[in-house]
Coordinates of N, CA and C in Angstrom, one line a residue:
M1 N -57.2 -44.1 279.6 CA -57.0 -45.5 280.1 C -57.7 -45.7 281.4
S2 N -58.4 -46.9 281.6 CA -59.0 -47.2 282.8 C -58.5 -48.5 283.3
I3 N -58.8 -48.9 284.6 CA -58.4 -50.2 285.1 C -59.7 -50.8 285.6
D4 N -59.6 -52.2 285.7 CA -60.7 -53.0 286.2 C -60.9 -52.7 287.7
I5 N -62.1 -52.3 288.1 CA -62.4 -52.0 289.5 C -63.3 -53.1 290.1
T6 N -63.3 -54.3 289.4 CA -64.1 -55.4 290.0 C -63.5 -55.8 291.3
T7 N -64.3 -55.8 292.4 CA -63.7 -56.1 293.7 C -63.5 -57.5 293.8
R8 N -62.4 -57.9 294.6 CA -62.0 -59.2 294.9 C -61.4 -59.2 296.3
T9 N -61.3 -60.3 296.9 CA -60.7 -60.4 298.2 C -59.2 -60.6 298.0
P10 N -58.4 -59.6 298.4 CA -56.9 -59.8 298.2 C -56.4 -60.9 299.2
E11 N -55.5 -61.7 298.7 CA -54.9 -62.7 299.5 C -53.6 -62.3 300.1
T12 N -53.0 -61.3 299.6 CA -51.7 -60.9 300.2 C -51.7 -59.4 300.2
V13 N -50.7 -58.8 300.9 CA -50.5 -57.4 301.0 C -50.2 -56.8 299.6
A14 N -49.5 -57.6 298.8 CA -49.2 -57.2 297.4 C -50.5 -57.1 296.6
D15 N -51.4 -58.0 296.8 CA -52.7 -57.9 296.1 C -53.4 -56.7 296.5
L16 N -53.4 -56.4 297.8 CA -54.2 -55.2 298.3 C -53.6 -53.9 297.7
L17 N -52.3 -53.8 297.7 CA -51.6 -52.6 297.2 C -51.9 -52.5 295.7
A18 N -51.9 -53.6 295.0 CA -52.2 -53.6 293.5 C -53.7 -53.1 293.3
D19 N -54.6 -53.7 294.1 CA -56.0 -53.3 293.9 C -56.2 -51.8 294.1
L20 N -55.4 -51.2 295.0 CA -55.6 -49.8 295.4 C -54.8 -48.9 294.5
G21 N -54.1 -49.5 293.5 CA -53.3 -48.6 292.6 C -51.9 -48.4 293.0
D22 N -51.3 -49.4 293.7 CA -49.9 -49.3 294.1 C -49.7 -48.1 295.1
I23 N -50.6 -47.8 295.9 CA -50.5 -46.7 296.9 C -49.4 -47.1 297.9
P24 N -48.6 -46.1 298.3 CA -47.6 -46.4 299.3 C -48.2 -47.0 300.6
P25 N -47.6 -48.0 301.1 CA -48.2 -48.7 302.3 C -48.4 -47.7 303.5
S26 N -47.6 -46.7 303.6 CA -47.7 -45.8 304.7 C -49.0 -45.0 304.7
R27 N -49.8 -45.1 303.6 CA -51.1 -44.4 303.5 C -52.2 -45.3 303.8
I28 N -52.0 -46.6 304.0 CA -53.1 -47.5 304.3 C -53.2 -47.8 305.8
L29 N -54.3 -47.6 306.3 CA -54.5 -47.8 307.8 C -54.9 -49.3 308.0
L30 N -54.4 -49.8 309.1 CA -54.7 -51.2 309.4 C -55.8 -51.4 310.5
H31 N -56.2 -50.4 311.1 CA -57.3 -50.5 312.1 C -58.4 -49.5 311.8
P32 N -59.6 -50.1 311.5 CA -59.9 -51.5 311.4 C -59.2 -52.2 310.2
A33 N -59.3 -53.5 310.2 CA -58.6 -54.3 309.2 C -59.0 -53.9 307.8
P34 N -58.1 -53.9 306.9 CA -58.5 -53.6 305.5 C -59.6 -54.5 305.0
G35 N -60.6 -53.9 304.4 CA -61.8 -54.7 304.0 C -63.0 -54.6 304.9
T36 N -62.7 -54.1 306.1 CA -63.8 -54.0 307.1 C -64.2 -52.6 307.5
A37 N -63.5 -51.6 307.1 CA -63.7 -50.2 307.5 C -65.1 -49.7 306.9
T38 N -65.7 -48.7 307.6 CA -67.0 -48.2 307.2 C -66.9 -46.7 307.2
E39 N -68.0 -46.1 306.8 CA -68.1 -44.6 306.8 C -67.9 -44.1 308.2
E40 N -68.4 -44.8 309.2 CA -68.2 -44.4 310.6 C -66.8 -44.2 311.0
D41 N -65.9 -45.1 310.4 CA -64.5 -45.0 310.7 C -63.9 -43.8 310.0
V42 N -64.3 -43.5 308.8 CA -63.9 -42.3 308.1 C -64.2 -41.0 309.0
L43 N -65.4 -41.0 309.5 CA -65.8 -39.8 310.3 C -65.1 -39.7 311.6
R44 N -64.9 -40.9 312.2 CA -64.2 -40.9 313.5 C -62.8 -40.4 313.4
L45 N -62.1 -40.8 312.3 CA -60.7 -40.3 312.1 C -60.7 -38.8 311.8
E46 N -61.7 -38.4 311.0 CA -61.7 -37.0 310.7 C -62.0 -36.1 311.9
A47 N -62.7 -36.6 312.9 CA -63.1 -35.8 314.0 C -62.1 -36.0 315.2
A48 N -61.1 -36.9 315.1 CA -60.1 -37.1 316.1 C -59.2 -35.9 316.2
P49 N -58.5 -35.8 317.4 CA -57.6 -34.6 317.6 C -56.6 -34.5 316.5
Q50 N -56.0 -35.7 316.0 CA -55.0 -35.6 315.0 C -55.6 -35.4 313.6
K51 N -56.9 -35.5 313.5 CA -57.6 -35.3 312.2 C -56.9 -36.0 311.0
R52 N -57.2 -37.3 310.8 CA -56.7 -38.0 309.7 C -57.8 -38.1 308.6
L53 N -57.5 -37.5 307.5 CA -58.5 -37.4 306.4 C -58.2 -38.7 305.5
C54 N -59.2 -39.5 305.4 CA -59.1 -40.8 304.7 C -60.2 -41.0 303.7
E55 N -59.9 -41.6 302.6 CA -60.9 -42.1 301.7 C -61.2 -43.5 302.0
L56 N -62.4 -44.0 301.6 CA -62.8 -45.4 301.9 C -62.9 -46.1 300.5
I57 N -62.1 -47.1 300.3 CA -62.0 -47.8 299.1 C -62.2 -49.3 299.3
D58 N -63.3 -49.8 299.0 CA -63.6 -51.2 299.2 C -63.3 -51.7 300.6
G59 N -63.8 -50.9 301.6 CA -63.6 -51.2 303.0 C -62.2 -51.0 303.5
V60 N -61.3 -50.2 302.8 CA -60.0 -49.9 303.2 C -59.8 -48.4 303.4
L61 N -59.3 -48.0 304.5 CA -59.0 -46.6 304.8 C -57.7 -46.2 304.2
V62 N -57.7 -45.3 303.3 CA -56.5 -44.8 302.6 C -56.3 -43.3 302.9
E63 N -55.2 -42.9 303.6 CA -55.0 -41.6 304.0 C -54.8 -40.7 302.7
K64 N -55.4 -39.5 302.7 CA -55.3 -38.6 301.6 C -54.0 -38.0 301.6
A65 N -53.3 -37.9 300.4 CA -52.0 -37.3 300.2 C -52.2 -35.8 299.9
M66 N -51.5 -34.9 300.6 CA -51.6 -33.5 300.4 C -50.4 -32.8 301.0
G67 N -49.8 -31.9 300.3 CA -48.7 -31.1 300.7 C -49.0 -29.6 300.7
F68 N -48.0 -28.8 301.1 CA -48.2 -27.4 301.2 C -48.5 -26.8 299.8
A69 N -47.7 -27.0 298.8 CA -47.9 -26.5 297.5 C -49.2 -26.9 296.9
E70 N -49.5 -28.2 297.1 CA -50.8 -28.8 296.6 C -52.0 -28.1 297.2
S71 N -51.9 -27.8 298.5 CA -53.0 -27.2 299.3 C -53.1 -25.7 298.8
L72 N -52.0 -25.1 298.5 CA -52.1 -23.7 298.0 C -52.8 -23.6 296.7
L73 N -52.5 -24.5 295.7 CA -53.1 -24.5 294.4 C -54.6 -24.8 294.5
A74 N -54.9 -25.8 295.4 CA -56.3 -26.2 295.6 C -57.1 -25.0 296.2
A75 N -56.5 -24.2 297.1 CA -57.2 -23.0 297.6 C -57.4 -22.0 296.6
F76 N -56.5 -21.8 295.7 CA -56.6 -20.9 294.6 C -57.8 -21.3 293.7
L77 N -57.8 -22.6 293.3 CA -58.8 -23.1 292.4 C -60.2 -23.0 293.1
I78 N -60.3 -23.3 294.4 CA -61.6 -23.1 295.0 C -62.1 -21.7 294.9
N79 N -61.3 -20.7 295.2 CA -61.6 -19.3 295.1 C -62.0 -18.9 293.7
Y80 N -61.2 -19.3 292.8 CA -61.4 -19.0 291.4 C -62.7 -19.5 290.8
L81 N -63.0 -20.8 291.1 CA -64.2 -21.4 290.7 C -65.4 -20.7 291.4
W82 N -65.3 -20.4 292.7 CA -66.4 -19.9 293.5 C -66.8 -18.5 293.0
L83 N -65.8 -17.7 292.6 CA -66.1 -16.4 292.0 C -66.8 -16.4 290.7
F84 N -66.7 -17.6 290.0 CA -67.5 -17.8 288.8 C -68.9 -18.4 289.1
V85 N -68.9 -19.4 290.0 CA -70.1 -20.1 290.3 C -71.1 -19.3 291.1
K86 N -70.7 -18.7 292.2 CA -71.6 -18.0 293.1 C -72.5 -17.0 292.5
P87 N -72.0 -16.0 291.8 CA -72.9 -14.9 291.2 C -73.9 -15.5 290.2
R88 N -73.5 -16.6 289.6 CA -74.4 -17.2 288.6 C -75.4 -18.2 289.1
K89 N -75.2 -18.5 290.4 CA -76.1 -19.4 291.1 C -76.1 -20.8 290.4
L90 N -74.9 -21.3 290.2 CA -74.8 -22.5 289.4 C -74.7 -23.8 290.3
G91 N -74.3 -23.6 291.5 CA -74.1 -24.7 292.4 C -73.2 -24.4 293.5
V92 N -72.4 -25.4 294.0 CA -71.5 -25.2 295.1 C -70.1 -25.7 294.7
V93 N -69.1 -25.2 295.4 CA -67.7 -25.6 295.3 C -67.2 -26.2 296.6
L94 N -66.7 -27.4 296.6 CA -66.2 -28.0 297.9 C -64.7 -28.0 297.9
S95 N -64.1 -28.0 299.1 CA -62.7 -28.0 299.3 C -62.2 -29.4 299.6
S96 N -60.9 -29.5 300.0 CA -60.3 -30.9 300.0 C -60.6 -31.7 301.3
D97 N -61.6 -31.2 302.0 CA -62.1 -32.1 303.1 C -63.6 -32.4 302.9
G98 N -64.1 -32.2 301.7 CA -65.5 -32.5 301.4 C -65.7 -33.9 301.0
M99 N -66.2 -34.8 301.9 CA -66.3 -36.2 301.6 C -67.6 -36.5 300.9
L100 N -67.5 -37.4 299.8 CA -68.6 -37.7 299.0 C -68.6 -39.3 298.8
R101 N -69.8 -39.9 299.0 CA -70.0 -41.3 298.7 C -70.3 -41.4 297.2
V102 N -69.3 -41.5 296.4 CA -69.6 -41.4 295.0 C -70.2 -42.8 294.5
L103 N -69.9 -43.9 295.1 CA -70.4 -45.2 294.8 C -70.7 -45.9 296.1
P104 N -71.5 -46.9 296.1 CA -71.9 -47.6 297.4 C -70.7 -47.9 298.3
A105 N -69.6 -48.3 297.8 CA -68.4 -48.8 298.6 C -67.3 -47.8 298.6
Q106 N -67.5 -46.6 298.0 CA -66.4 -45.7 297.8 C -66.7 -44.3 298.4
I107 N -65.9 -43.8 299.3 CA -66.0 -42.4 299.7 C -64.7 -41.8 299.2
R108 N -64.9 -40.8 298.4 CA -63.8 -40.0 297.7 C -63.8 -38.6 298.2
I109 N -62.6 -38.0 298.2 CA -62.4 -36.6 298.6 C -61.6 -35.9 297.6
P110 N -62.3 -35.3 296.6 CA -61.6 -34.5 295.6 C -60.9 -33.3 296.3
D111 N -59.8 -32.9 295.7 CA -59.1 -31.7 296.3 C -60.0 -30.5 296.1
V112 N -60.7 -30.4 295.0 CA -61.7 -29.4 294.6 C -62.8 -30.0 293.8
C113 N -64.0 -29.6 294.0 CA -65.0 -30.1 293.1 C -66.2 -29.1 293.0
F114 N -66.9 -29.2 291.9 CA -68.1 -28.4 291.6 C -69.2 -29.3 291.5
I115 N -70.3 -29.0 292.2 CA -71.6 -29.7 292.2 C -72.7 -28.8 291.8
S116 N -73.3 -29.0 290.7 CA -74.4 -28.2 290.3 C -75.7 -28.4 291.1
W117 N -76.5 -27.4 291.2 CA -77.8 -27.5 292.0 C -78.6 -28.7 291.5
D118 N -78.6 -29.0 290.2 CA -79.4 -30.1 289.7 C -79.0 -31.4 290.3
R119 N -77.8 -31.5 290.8 CA -77.4 -32.8 291.4 C -77.6 -32.9 292.9
L120 N -78.0 -31.8 293.5 CA -78.3 -31.7 294.9 C -79.7 -32.0 295.2
P121 N -80.1 -33.0 296.0 CA -81.5 -33.4 296.2 C -82.3 -32.2 296.6
G122 N -83.4 -31.9 295.9 CA -84.2 -30.8 296.2 C -83.6 -29.5 296.0
R123 N -82.4 -29.5 295.3 CA -81.6 -28.3 295.1 C -81.3 -27.6 296.4
K124 N -81.0 -28.4 297.4 CA -80.6 -27.9 298.8 C -79.3 -28.5 299.2
I125 N -78.6 -27.8 300.2 CA -77.4 -28.3 300.7 C -77.7 -29.5 301.6
P126 N -77.0 -30.7 301.3 CA -77.3 -31.9 302.1 C -77.0 -31.7 303.5
K127 N -77.7 -32.4 304.4 CA -77.5 -32.4 305.8 C -76.5 -33.5 306.2
A128 N -76.4 -34.6 305.4 CA -75.5 -35.7 305.7 C -74.1 -35.3 305.6
Q129 N -73.2 -35.8 306.6 CA -71.8 -35.5 306.5 C -71.1 -36.1 305.3
V130 N -71.6 -37.2 304.8 CA -71.0 -37.8 303.6 C -72.2 -38.1 302.7
P131 N -72.7 -37.1 301.9 CA -73.8 -37.4 301.0 C -73.5 -38.3 299.9
R132 N -74.5 -39.0 299.4 CA -74.3 -39.8 298.2 C -74.4 -38.9 297.0
L133 N -73.3 -38.4 296.5 CA -73.3 -37.5 295.4 C -72.0 -37.7 294.6
A134 N -72.1 -37.4 293.3 CA -71.0 -37.3 292.4 C -70.9 -35.9 291.9
P135 N -69.8 -35.2 291.9 CA -69.7 -33.9 291.4 C -69.7 -33.9 289.9
D136 N -70.0 -32.7 289.3 CA -70.0 -32.5 287.9 C -68.5 -32.5 287.5
L137 N -67.7 -31.7 288.3 CA -66.3 -31.6 288.0 C -65.5 -31.9 289.2
A138 N -64.5 -32.8 289.1 CA -63.6 -33.1 290.2 C -62.2 -32.8 289.8
I139 N -61.5 -32.1 290.7 CA -60.1 -31.7 290.5 C -59.2 -32.3 291.5
E140 N -58.1 -32.9 291.0 CA -57.1 -33.4 291.9 C -55.7 -32.7 291.7
V141 N -55.1 -32.2 292.7 CA -53.8 -31.6 292.7 C -52.8 -32.7 293.1
L142 N -52.1 -33.3 292.2 CA -51.3 -34.4 292.5 C -50.1 -34.1 293.4
S143 N -50.0 -35.0 294.4 CA -48.9 -35.0 295.4 C -47.8 -36.1 295.0
P144 N -46.6 -36.0 295.5 CA -45.6 -37.0 295.2 C -46.1 -38.4 295.6
G145 N -46.9 -38.5 296.6 CA -47.4 -39.8 297.1 C -48.5 -40.4 296.2
N146 N -49.0 -39.6 295.3 CA -50.0 -40.2 294.4 C -49.4 -41.0 293.3
T147 N -49.9 -42.2 293.0 CA -49.4 -43.0 291.9 C -50.3 -42.9 290.6
K148 N -49.7 -43.3 289.5 CA -50.4 -43.3 288.3 C -51.6 -44.2 288.3
K149 N -51.4 -45.4 288.8 CA -52.5 -46.4 288.9 C -53.6 -46.0 289.9
E150 N -53.1 -45.3 291.0 CA -54.1 -44.8 292.0 C -55.1 -43.8 291.3
M151 N -54.5 -42.9 290.5 CA -55.3 -41.9 289.9 C -56.2 -42.5 288.8
E152 N -55.7 -43.5 288.1 CA -56.5 -44.2 287.1 C -57.7 -44.8 287.8
R153 N -57.5 -45.5 288.9 CA -58.6 -46.1 289.7 C -59.6 -45.0 290.1
K154 N -59.0 -43.9 290.6 CA -59.9 -42.8 291.1 C -60.8 -42.3 290.0
R155 N -60.2 -42.0 288.8 CA -61.0 -41.5 287.7 C -62.0 -42.5 287.3
T156 N -61.7 -43.8 287.3 CA -62.6 -44.9 286.9 C -63.8 -44.8 287.9
D157 N -63.6 -44.6 289.2 CA -64.7 -44.5 290.2 C -65.5 -43.2 289.9
Y158 N -64.8 -42.1 289.6 CA -65.5 -40.9 289.3 C -66.5 -41.0 288.1
F159 N -65.9 -41.5 287.0 CA -66.8 -41.6 285.8 C -67.9 -42.6 286.0
A160 N -67.6 -43.7 286.7 CA -68.7 -44.7 287.0 C -69.8 -44.1 287.8
A161 N -69.4 -43.1 288.6 CA -70.4 -42.5 289.5 C -71.2 -41.4 288.8
G162 N -70.7 -41.0 287.6 CA -71.4 -39.9 286.8 C -70.7 -38.6 286.8
V163 N -69.5 -38.5 287.2 CA -68.7 -37.3 287.1 C -68.5 -37.0 285.6
L164 N -68.7 -35.8 285.2 CA -68.6 -35.4 283.8 C -67.1 -35.1 283.3
E165 N -66.3 -34.6 284.3 CA -65.0 -34.2 283.9 C -64.1 -34.2 285.1
C166 N -62.8 -34.6 284.9 CA -61.8 -34.6 285.9 C -60.6 -33.8 285.5
W167 N -60.0 -33.0 286.4 CA -58.7 -32.4 286.1 C -57.7 -32.9 287.0
E168 N -56.5 -33.1 286.5 CA -55.3 -33.4 287.3 C -54.3 -32.3 287.2
V169 N -53.9 -31.7 288.3 CA -52.9 -30.6 288.2 C -51.6 -31.2 288.6
L170 N -50.6 -31.0 287.7 CA -49.3 -31.6 287.8 C -48.3 -30.5 288.1
I171 N -47.8 -30.4 289.3 CA -46.9 -29.3 289.7 C -45.5 -29.4 289.1
P172 N -44.9 -30.6 289.0 CA -43.6 -30.6 288.4 C -43.5 -30.1 287.0
T173 N -44.5 -30.4 286.1 CA -44.5 -30.0 284.7 C -45.4 -28.7 284.5
R174 N -46.0 -28.3 285.6 CA -46.9 -27.1 285.5 C -48.0 -27.3 284.4
E175 N -48.7 -28.4 284.5 CA -49.7 -28.7 283.5 C -51.0 -29.0 284.2
I176 N -52.1 -28.9 283.4 CA -53.4 -29.5 283.9 C -53.8 -30.5 282.8
I177 N -54.1 -31.7 283.2 CA -54.7 -32.7 282.3 C -56.2 -32.8 282.5
Q178 N -56.9 -32.6 281.4 CA -58.4 -32.6 281.5 C -58.9 -34.0 280.9
Y179 N -59.6 -34.7 281.8 CA -60.2 -36.0 281.4 C -61.7 -35.8 281.3
Q180 N -62.3 -36.3 280.2 CA -63.8 -36.2 280.1 C -64.4 -37.5 280.1
A181 N -65.7 -37.6 280.4 CA -66.4 -38.9 280.5 C -66.4 -39.6 279.2
D182 N -66.3 -38.9 278.1 CA -66.3 -39.6 276.8 C -65.0 -40.2 276.4
G183 N -64.0 -40.1 277.3 CA -62.7 -40.7 277.1 C -61.7 -39.7 276.5
S184 N -62.0 -38.5 276.2 CA -61.1 -37.6 275.6 C -60.2 -37.0 276.7
I185 N -58.9 -36.8 276.3 CA -57.9 -36.3 277.2 C -57.2 -35.1 276.6
T186 N -57.0 -34.0 277.3 CA -56.4 -32.8 276.8 C -55.4 -32.3 277.8
R187 N -54.2 -32.0 277.4 CA -53.2 -31.4 278.2 C -53.1 -29.9 278.0
F188 N -53.0 -29.1 279.1 CA -52.9 -27.7 279.0 C -51.6 -27.3 279.8
D189 N -50.7 -26.6 279.1 CA -49.5 -26.1 279.7 C -49.6 -24.7 280.0
E190 N -48.6 -24.0 280.5 CA -48.6 -22.6 280.9 C -48.9 -21.6 279.8
T191 N -48.9 -22.1 278.6 CA -49.2 -21.2 277.5 C -50.7 -21.2 277.1
A192 N -51.4 -22.1 277.8 CA -52.8 -22.4 277.4 C -53.8 -21.8 278.5
T193 N -55.0 -21.8 278.0 CA -56.1 -21.4 278.9 C -57.1 -22.6 278.9
I194 N -57.4 -23.1 280.1 CA -58.4 -24.2 280.2 C -59.8 -23.7 280.4
S195 N -60.7 -24.4 279.7 CA -62.1 -24.1 279.8 C -62.8 -25.5 280.0
T196 N -64.1 -25.4 280.3 CA -64.9 -26.7 280.5 C -66.3 -26.5 280.1
S197 N -66.8 -27.6 279.5 CA -68.2 -27.6 279.1 C -69.1 -27.7 280.3
V198 N -68.6 -28.1 281.4 CA -69.3 -28.2 282.7 C -69.8 -26.8 283.1
L199 N -68.9 -25.8 282.9 CA -69.2 -24.5 283.3 C -69.0 -23.6 282.1
P200 N -69.9 -23.5 281.2 CA -69.8 -22.7 280.0 C -69.4 -21.2 280.3
G201 N -68.3 -20.7 279.7 CA -67.9 -19.4 279.9 C -66.7 -19.3 280.9
F202 N -66.5 -20.3 281.6 CA -65.4 -20.3 282.6 C -64.1 -20.6 281.9
E203 N -63.1 -19.8 282.2 CA -61.7 -19.9 281.7 C -60.7 -19.6 282.7
L204 N -59.6 -20.4 282.7 CA -58.5 -20.2 283.6 C -57.2 -20.3 282.9
P205 N -56.4 -19.2 282.8 CA -55.1 -19.3 282.2 C -54.2 -20.1 283.1
V206 N -53.7 -21.2 282.6 CA -52.9 -22.1 283.4 C -51.7 -21.4 284.1
A207 N -51.1 -20.4 283.4 CA -50.0 -19.7 284.0 C -50.4 -18.9 285.3
T208 N -51.7 -18.5 285.3 CA -52.2 -17.7 286.5 C -52.2 -18.6 287.7
L209 N -52.6 -19.9 287.5 CA -52.6 -20.8 288.6 C -51.2 -21.1 289.2
F210 N -50.3 -21.4 288.3 CA -49.0 -21.8 288.8 C -48.1 -20.6 289.2
A211 N -48.6 -19.4 288.8 CA -47.9 -18.2 289.3 C -48.0 -18.1 290.8
E212 N -49.0 -18.8 291.4 CA -49.1 -18.8 292.9 C -47.9 -19.4 293.6
L213 N -47.2 -20.3 292.9 CA -46.0 -20.9 293.5 C -44.8 -20.0 293.4
D214 N -44.9 -18.9 292.7 CA -43.7 -18.0 292.5 C -43.8 -16.7 293.3
E215 N -44.9 -16.6 294.1 CA -45.2 -15.4 294.9 C -44.1 -15.3 296.0
T216 N -43.7 -14.0 296.2 CA -42.8 -13.7 297.3 C -43.5 -12.6 298.2
G217 N -43.0 -12.5 299.4 CA -43.6 -11.5 300.3 C -42.7 -10.3 300.5

């Protein structure tokens, strides 16, 4: 399922929240005013002492939601993907502060993503802080502050930009939902192993990922 991403000027706060996917108001920054924010504002907040990581959606700064468990699983996925991608020289893997201008008015920050060398201009690492790129694979580890409509909007942006596949990691049910650009959706629980056509040969037992949450010292 996707939602209409046609931009319009919201007339009320309720309109703004609806356009953004019913995101909690606490994640929406008011300075600069919604609708007027730019890439420079995203970079300014990221470089500030308090380091606020924000996405830019139709000129609105939306603070990225992330918690301890979500960060832990994202770190595991980054490492697991990198161990597959690096020796095969397939591309690069970015962490949850890698900002990408996926569409002209949208700066998105996947929790984890894979970008093949073919998508990188000149097959080189970009020098821009926010390159105009869409990853092959985008992974989001959902936090309690993420809403269903927010994630629908985010997937719509991703697929419009050329992303081939999105994963959503659900901690409460210990599942991974795999969304593909052709509209197909597959759920993987802890009894399953997820693979992807984006990285032929790559496999991840879902139980291996969520076992990170059960570690003790």
